[in-house]
PDB file of C-alpha atoms in Angstrom:
ATOM      1  CA  MET A  29     133.649  96.748 155.600  1.00  0.00           C
ATOM      2  CA  PRO A  30     129.961  95.751 155.848  1.00  0.00           C
ATOM      3  CA  PRO A  31     128.657  93.096 153.471  1.00  0.00           C
ATOM      4  CA  LYS A  32     126.687  94.283 150.481  1.00  0.00           C
ATOM      5  CA  SER A  33     122.977  94.216 150.983  1.00  0.00           C
ATOM      6  CA  ARG A  34     120.956  91.754 148.974  1.00  0.00           C
ATOM      7  CA  SER A  35     118.562  94.437 147.795  1.00  0.00           C
ATOM      8  CA  ARG A  36     121.320  96.034 145.743  1.00  0.00           C
ATOM      9  CA  SER A  37     122.212  92.814 144.000  1.00  0.00           C
ATOM     10  CA  LYS A  38     118.545  92.155 143.292  1.00  0.00           C
ATOM     11  CA  SER A  39     118.093  95.583 141.776  1.00  0.00           C
ATOM     12  CA  LYS A  40     121.155  95.058 139.622  1.00  0.00           C
ATOM     13  CA  SER A  41     119.860  91.734 138.377  1.00  0.00           C
ATOM     14  CA  LYS A  42     116.491  93.312 137.591  1.00  0.00           C
ATOM     15  CA  SER A  43     118.170  95.992 135.493  1.00  0.00           C
ATOM     16  CA  LYS A  44     119.931  93.415 133.333  1.00  0.00           C
ATOM     17  CA  LYS A  45     118.242  92.768 130.055  1.00  0.00           C
ATOM     18  CA  ALA A  46     116.895  89.325 129.420  1.00  0.00           C
ATOM     19  CA  PRO A  47     118.861  87.353 126.858  1.00  0.00           C
ATOM     20  CA  PRO A  48     117.433  87.499 123.367  1.00  0.00           C
ATOM     21  CA  PRO A  49     115.110  84.672 122.450  1.00  0.00           C
ATOM     22  CA  PRO A  50     116.653  81.819 120.501  1.00  0.00           C
ATOM     23  CA  PRO A  51     116.373  82.148 116.759  1.00  0.00           C
ATOM     24  CA  PRO A  52     113.431  80.369 115.172  1.00  0.00           C
ATOM     25  CA  VAL A  53     114.155  76.930 113.841  1.00  0.00           C
ATOM     26  CA  ILE A  54     112.966  75.070 110.800  1.00  0.00           C
ATOM     27  CA  LEU A  55     110.451  72.474 111.946  1.00  0.00           C
ATOM     28  CA  TYR A  56     110.040  69.026 110.418  1.00  0.00           C
ATOM     29  CA  ALA A  57     106.860  66.985 110.105  1.00  0.00           C
ATOM     30  CA  SER A  58     106.983  63.316 109.178  1.00  0.00           C
ATOM     31  CA  ASN A  59     103.432  62.242 110.052  1.00  0.00           C
ATOM     32  CA  HIS A  60      99.934  63.594 110.543  1.00  0.00           C
ATOM     33  CA  GLY A  61     100.396  64.149 114.292  1.00  0.00           C
ATOM     34  CA  GLU A  62     103.510  66.276 113.846  1.00  0.00           C
ATOM     35  CA  PHE A  63     101.913  68.166 110.945  1.00  0.00           C
ATOM     36  CA  ASP A  64      98.822  68.871 113.033  1.00  0.00           C
ATOM     37  CA  ALA A  65     100.960  70.151 115.919  1.00  0.00           C
ATOM     38  CA  VAL A  66     103.222  72.505 113.946  1.00  0.00           C
ATOM     39  CA  VAL A  67     100.865  73.603 111.145  1.00  0.00           C
ATOM     40  CA  LEU A  68      97.174  72.980 111.757  1.00  0.00           C
ATOM     41  CA  GLN A  69      97.235  73.946 115.452  1.00  0.00           C
ATOM     42  CA  HIS A  70      99.683  76.849 115.055  1.00  0.00           C
ATOM     43  CA  ASN A  71      98.181  80.219 115.951  1.00  0.00           C
ATOM     44  CA  GLY A  72      99.713  82.090 113.063  1.00  0.00           C
ATOM     45  CA  GLY A  73     101.134  81.604 109.616  1.00  0.00           C
ATOM     46  CA  CYS A  74     103.037  78.627 108.267  1.00  0.00           C
ATOM     47  CA  LEU A  75     105.125  77.993 105.197  1.00  0.00           C
ATOM     48  CA  VAL A  76     105.227  74.273 104.409  1.00  0.00           C
ATOM     49  CA  ALA A  77     107.838  72.914 102.002  1.00  0.00           C
ATOM     50  CA  VAL A  78     107.504  69.368 100.684  1.00  0.00           C
ATOM     51  CA  VAL A  79     110.935  68.339  99.445  1.00  0.00           C
ATOM     52  CA  THR A  80     113.086  65.254  99.058  1.00  0.00           C
ATOM     53  CA  PRO A  81     116.835  64.800  99.533  1.00  0.00           C
ATOM     54  CA  PHE A  82     116.993  63.063  96.129  1.00  0.00           C
ATOM     55  CA  CYS A  83     115.860  66.222  94.321  1.00  0.00           C
ATOM     56  CA  ASN A  84     118.839  68.346  93.228  1.00  0.00           C
ATOM     57  CA  ARG A  85     116.721  71.517  93.200  1.00  0.00           C
ATOM     58  CA  CYS A  86     115.617  70.769  96.754  1.00  0.00           C
ATOM     59  CA  SER A  87     119.062  70.063  98.176  1.00  0.00           C
ATOM     60  CA  ARG A  88     120.972  72.720  96.222  1.00  0.00           C
ATOM     61  CA  THR A  89     118.446  75.543  96.044  1.00  0.00           C
ATOM     62  CA  ILE A  90     115.390  75.114  98.251  1.00  0.00           C
ATOM     63  CA  MET A  91     116.866  73.939 101.560  1.00  0.00           C
ATOM     64  CA  PRO A  92     119.727  76.499 101.567  1.00  0.00           C
ATOM     65  CA  TYR A  93     117.179  79.201 100.746  1.00  0.00           C
ATOM     66  CA  LEU A  94     114.837  78.090 103.549  1.00  0.00           C
ATOM     67  CA  GLU A  95     117.768  78.047 105.992  1.00  0.00           C
ATOM     68  CA  LYS A  96     118.766  81.564 104.912  1.00  0.00           C
ATOM     69  CA  LEU A  97     115.158  82.778 105.115  1.00  0.00           C
ATOM     70  CA  ASN A  98     114.903  81.277 108.590  1.00  0.00           C
ATOM     71  CA  SER A  99     118.114  82.866 109.883  1.00  0.00           C
ATOM     72  CA  GLU A 100     117.576  86.278 108.254  1.00  0.00           C
ATOM     73  CA  ARG A 101     113.843  86.672 108.814  1.00  0.00           C
ATOM     74  CA  PRO A 102     112.298  90.062 108.221  1.00  0.00           C
ATOM     75  CA  SER A 103     110.119  91.190 111.137  1.00  0.00           C
ATOM     76  CA  LEU A 104     106.960  90.323 109.171  1.00  0.00           C
ATOM     77  CA  LEU A 105     107.977  86.654 109.299  1.00  0.00           C
ATOM     78  CA  SER A 106     109.001  86.589 112.970  1.00  0.00           C
ATOM     79  CA  THR A 107     106.147  84.297 114.066  1.00  0.00           C
ATOM     80  CA  LEU A 108     105.939  82.245 110.866  1.00  0.00           C
ATOM     81  CA  ASN A 109     106.500  78.505 111.226  1.00  0.00           C
ATOM     82  CA  ILE A 110     108.699  77.149 108.448  1.00  0.00           C
ATOM     83  CA  VAL A 111     107.908  73.453 108.180  1.00  0.00           C
ATOM     84  CA  VAL A 112     109.672  70.889 105.994  1.00  0.00           C
ATOM     85  CA  VAL A 113     108.125  67.577 104.991  1.00  0.00           C
ATOM     86  CA  ASN A 114     110.685  65.205 103.475  1.00  0.00           C
ATOM     87  CA  ALA A 115     108.683  63.237 100.927  1.00  0.00           C
ATOM     88  CA  GLY A 116     109.341  59.511 101.081  1.00  0.00           C
ATOM     89  CA  ASP A 117     107.945  56.189 102.205  1.00  0.00           C
ATOM     90  CA  GLU A 118     107.557  57.370 105.814  1.00  0.00           C
ATOM     91  CA  THR A 119     105.631  60.488 104.818  1.00  0.00           C
ATOM     92  CA  GLY A 120     103.601  58.988 101.969  1.00  0.00           C
ATOM     93  CA  ASP A 121     100.260  59.214 103.791  1.00  0.00           C
ATOM     94  CA  LEU A 122     100.902  62.830 104.746  1.00  0.00           C
ATOM     95  CA  CYS A 123     101.958  63.779 101.197  1.00  0.00           C
ATOM     96  CA  ARG A 124      98.878  62.069  99.754  1.00  0.00           C
ATOM     97  CA  SER A 125      96.596  63.914 102.168  1.00  0.00           C
ATOM     98  CA  LEU A 126      98.257  67.183 101.112  1.00  0.00           C
ATOM     99  CA  GLU A 127      97.684  66.145  97.481  1.00  0.00           C
ATOM    100  CA  VAL A 128     101.343  66.628  96.575  1.00  0.00           C
ATOM    101  CA  VAL A 129     101.877  65.758  92.900  1.00  0.00           C
ATOM    102  CA  ALA A 130     105.269  67.402  92.301  1.00  0.00           C
ATOM    103  CA  ILE A 131     108.447  68.059  94.248  1.00  0.00           C
ATOM    104  CA  PRO A 132     109.088  70.653  95.562  1.00  0.00           C
ATOM    105  CA  THR A 133     105.638  71.862  96.586  1.00  0.00           C
ATOM    106  CA  PHE A 134     104.906  74.731  98.952  1.00  0.00           C
ATOM    107  CA  PHE A 135     101.839  75.600 101.005  1.00  0.00           C
ATOM    108  CA  ALA A 136     100.842  78.725 102.914  1.00  0.00           C
ATOM    109  CA  TYR A 137      98.670  78.289 106.009  1.00  0.00           C
ATOM    110  CA  SER A 138      97.050  80.767 108.348  1.00  0.00           C
ATOM    111  CA  TYR A 139      95.651  79.498 111.636  1.00  0.00           C
ATOM    112  CA  GLY A 140      95.484  75.950 110.273  1.00  0.00           C
ATOM    113  CA  LYS A 141      93.757  76.795 106.993  1.00  0.00           C
ATOM    114  CA  GLN A 142      95.535  76.333 103.688  1.00  0.00           C
ATOM    115  CA  ILE A 143      95.414  79.591 101.750  1.00  0.00           C
ATOM    116  CA  HIS A 144      97.692  78.983  98.769  1.00  0.00           C
ATOM    117  CA  ALA A 145     100.037  76.446  97.183  1.00  0.00           C
ATOM    118  CA  PHE A 146     102.467  76.128  94.290  1.00  0.00           C
ATOM    119  CA  SER A 147     105.031  73.695  92.907  1.00  0.00           C
ATOM    120  CA  GLY A 148     108.463  74.654  91.637  1.00  0.00           C
ATOM    121  CA  ASP A 149     111.789  76.020  92.788  1.00  0.00           C
ATOM    122  CA  ASN A 150     111.193  79.754  92.368  1.00  0.00           C
ATOM    123  CA  VAL A 151     112.670  81.284  95.529  1.00  0.00           C
ATOM    124  CA  GLU A 152     110.967  84.629  94.906  1.00  0.00           C
ATOM    125  CA  LYS A 153     107.612  82.830  94.970  1.00  0.00           C
ATOM    126  CA  ILE A 154     108.636  81.067  98.183  1.00  0.00           C
ATOM    127  CA  LEU A 155     109.273  84.437  99.827  1.00  0.00           C
ATOM    128  CA  LEU A 156     105.973  85.802  98.511  1.00  0.00           C
ATOM    129  CA  LEU A 157     104.166  82.730  99.834  1.00  0.00           C
ATOM    130  CA  ALA A 158     105.801  83.174 103.256  1.00  0.00           C
ATOM    131  CA  LYS A 159     104.770  86.838 103.317  1.00  0.00           C
ATOM    132  CA  LEU A 160     101.242  85.924 102.219  1.00  0.00           C
ATOM    133  CA  ALA A 161     100.956  83.430 105.092  1.00  0.00           C
ATOM    134  CA  ALA A 162     102.265  85.968 107.615  1.00  0.00           C
ATOM    135  CA  GLN A 163     100.019  88.779 106.364  1.00  0.00           C
ATOM    136  CA  GLN A 164      96.936  86.561 106.299  1.00  0.00           C
ATOM    137  CA  ALA A 165      97.725  85.388 109.833  1.00  0.00           C
ATOM    138  CA  GLU A 166      97.912  89.019 110.998  1.00  0.00           C
ATOM    139  CA  GLU A 167      94.555  89.764 109.355  1.00  0.00           C
ATOM    140  CA  ASP A 168      93.019  86.619 110.858  1.00  0.00           C
ATOM    141  CA  LYS A 169      94.367  87.514 114.302  1.00  0.00           C
ATOM    142  CA  LYS A 170      92.917  91.021 114.065  1.00  0.00           C
ATOM    143  CA  ALA A 171      89.536  89.645 112.930  1.00  0.00           C
ATOM    144  CA  MET A 172      89.469  87.148 115.822  1.00  0.00           C
ATOM    145  CA  GLU A 173      90.343  89.888 118.326  1.00  0.00           C
ATOM    146  CA  GLU A 174      87.598  92.142 116.929  1.00  0.00           C
ATOM    147  CA  ALA A 175      85.078  89.290 117.055  1.00  0.00           C
ATOM    148  CA  ALA A 176      86.043  88.512 120.658  1.00  0.00           C
ATOM    149  CA  ALA A 177      85.711  92.194 121.607  1.00  0.00           C
ATOM    150  CA  ALA A 178      82.300  92.405 119.915  1.00  0.00           C
ATOM    151  CA  ALA A 179      81.137  89.250 121.696  1.00  0.00           C
ATOM    152  CA  ALA A 180      82.330  90.626 125.037  1.00  0.00           C
ATOM    153  CA  ALA A 181      80.550  93.939 124.397  1.00  0.00           C
ATOM    154  CA  ALA A 182      77.344  92.128 123.453  1.00  0.00           C
ATOM    155  CA  GLU A 183      77.559  90.065 126.636  1.00  0.00           C
ATOM    156  CA  VAL A 184      77.985  93.216 128.737  1.00  0.00           C
ATOM    157  CA  GLU A 185      74.968  94.809 127.017  1.00  0.00           C
ATOM    158  CA  THR A 186      72.890  91.679 127.625  1.00  0.00           C
ATOM    159  CA  GLU A 187      73.865  91.619 131.307  1.00  0.00           C
ATOM    160  CA  ALA A 188      73.049  95.329 131.642  1.00  0.00           C
ATOM    161  CA  ALA A 189      69.635  94.858 130.005  1.00  0.00           C
ATOM    162  CA  THR A 190      68.914  91.871 132.242  1.00  0.00           C
ATOM    163  CA  ALA A 191      69.917  93.843 135.343  1.00  0.00           C
ATOM    164  CA  GLN A 192      67.545  96.696 134.411  1.00  0.00           C
ATOM    165  CA  ASN A 193      64.572  94.360 134.111  1.00  0.00           C
TER     166      ASN A 193
END
């Protein structure tokens, strides 16, 4: 019996579906550099939760809710970064720069800009804040794409006018 040709095995491997991407993870920021990387430089929306392990509301309500939200994300939140800052001595500078005055505090960001914040343990508000961040990020992305397309069209028009002269 002749050996199987390699082209068949290649075509079979091409027909296999790629494995699904890993589920998103909750990110943690403990200093300005980490916060900049996962929030301020993120091209999309972010939900930032400032919590502390010593807060009963945080450990019993907020963190389990964030973990559930992360694992059961609706499609609207698929690209949202969920970032936790554990308030404490190590993160004091970061919390002061965020002007955190109560625990827990939540922030919504879109493309590095803070768009809303609130303090408290209302999980419905947390979900609304996450959706707000994701929706604003979609609007910002669309606006940036339209601006880039307009700039490209203007450049083409300028080049065409220059070529005619």
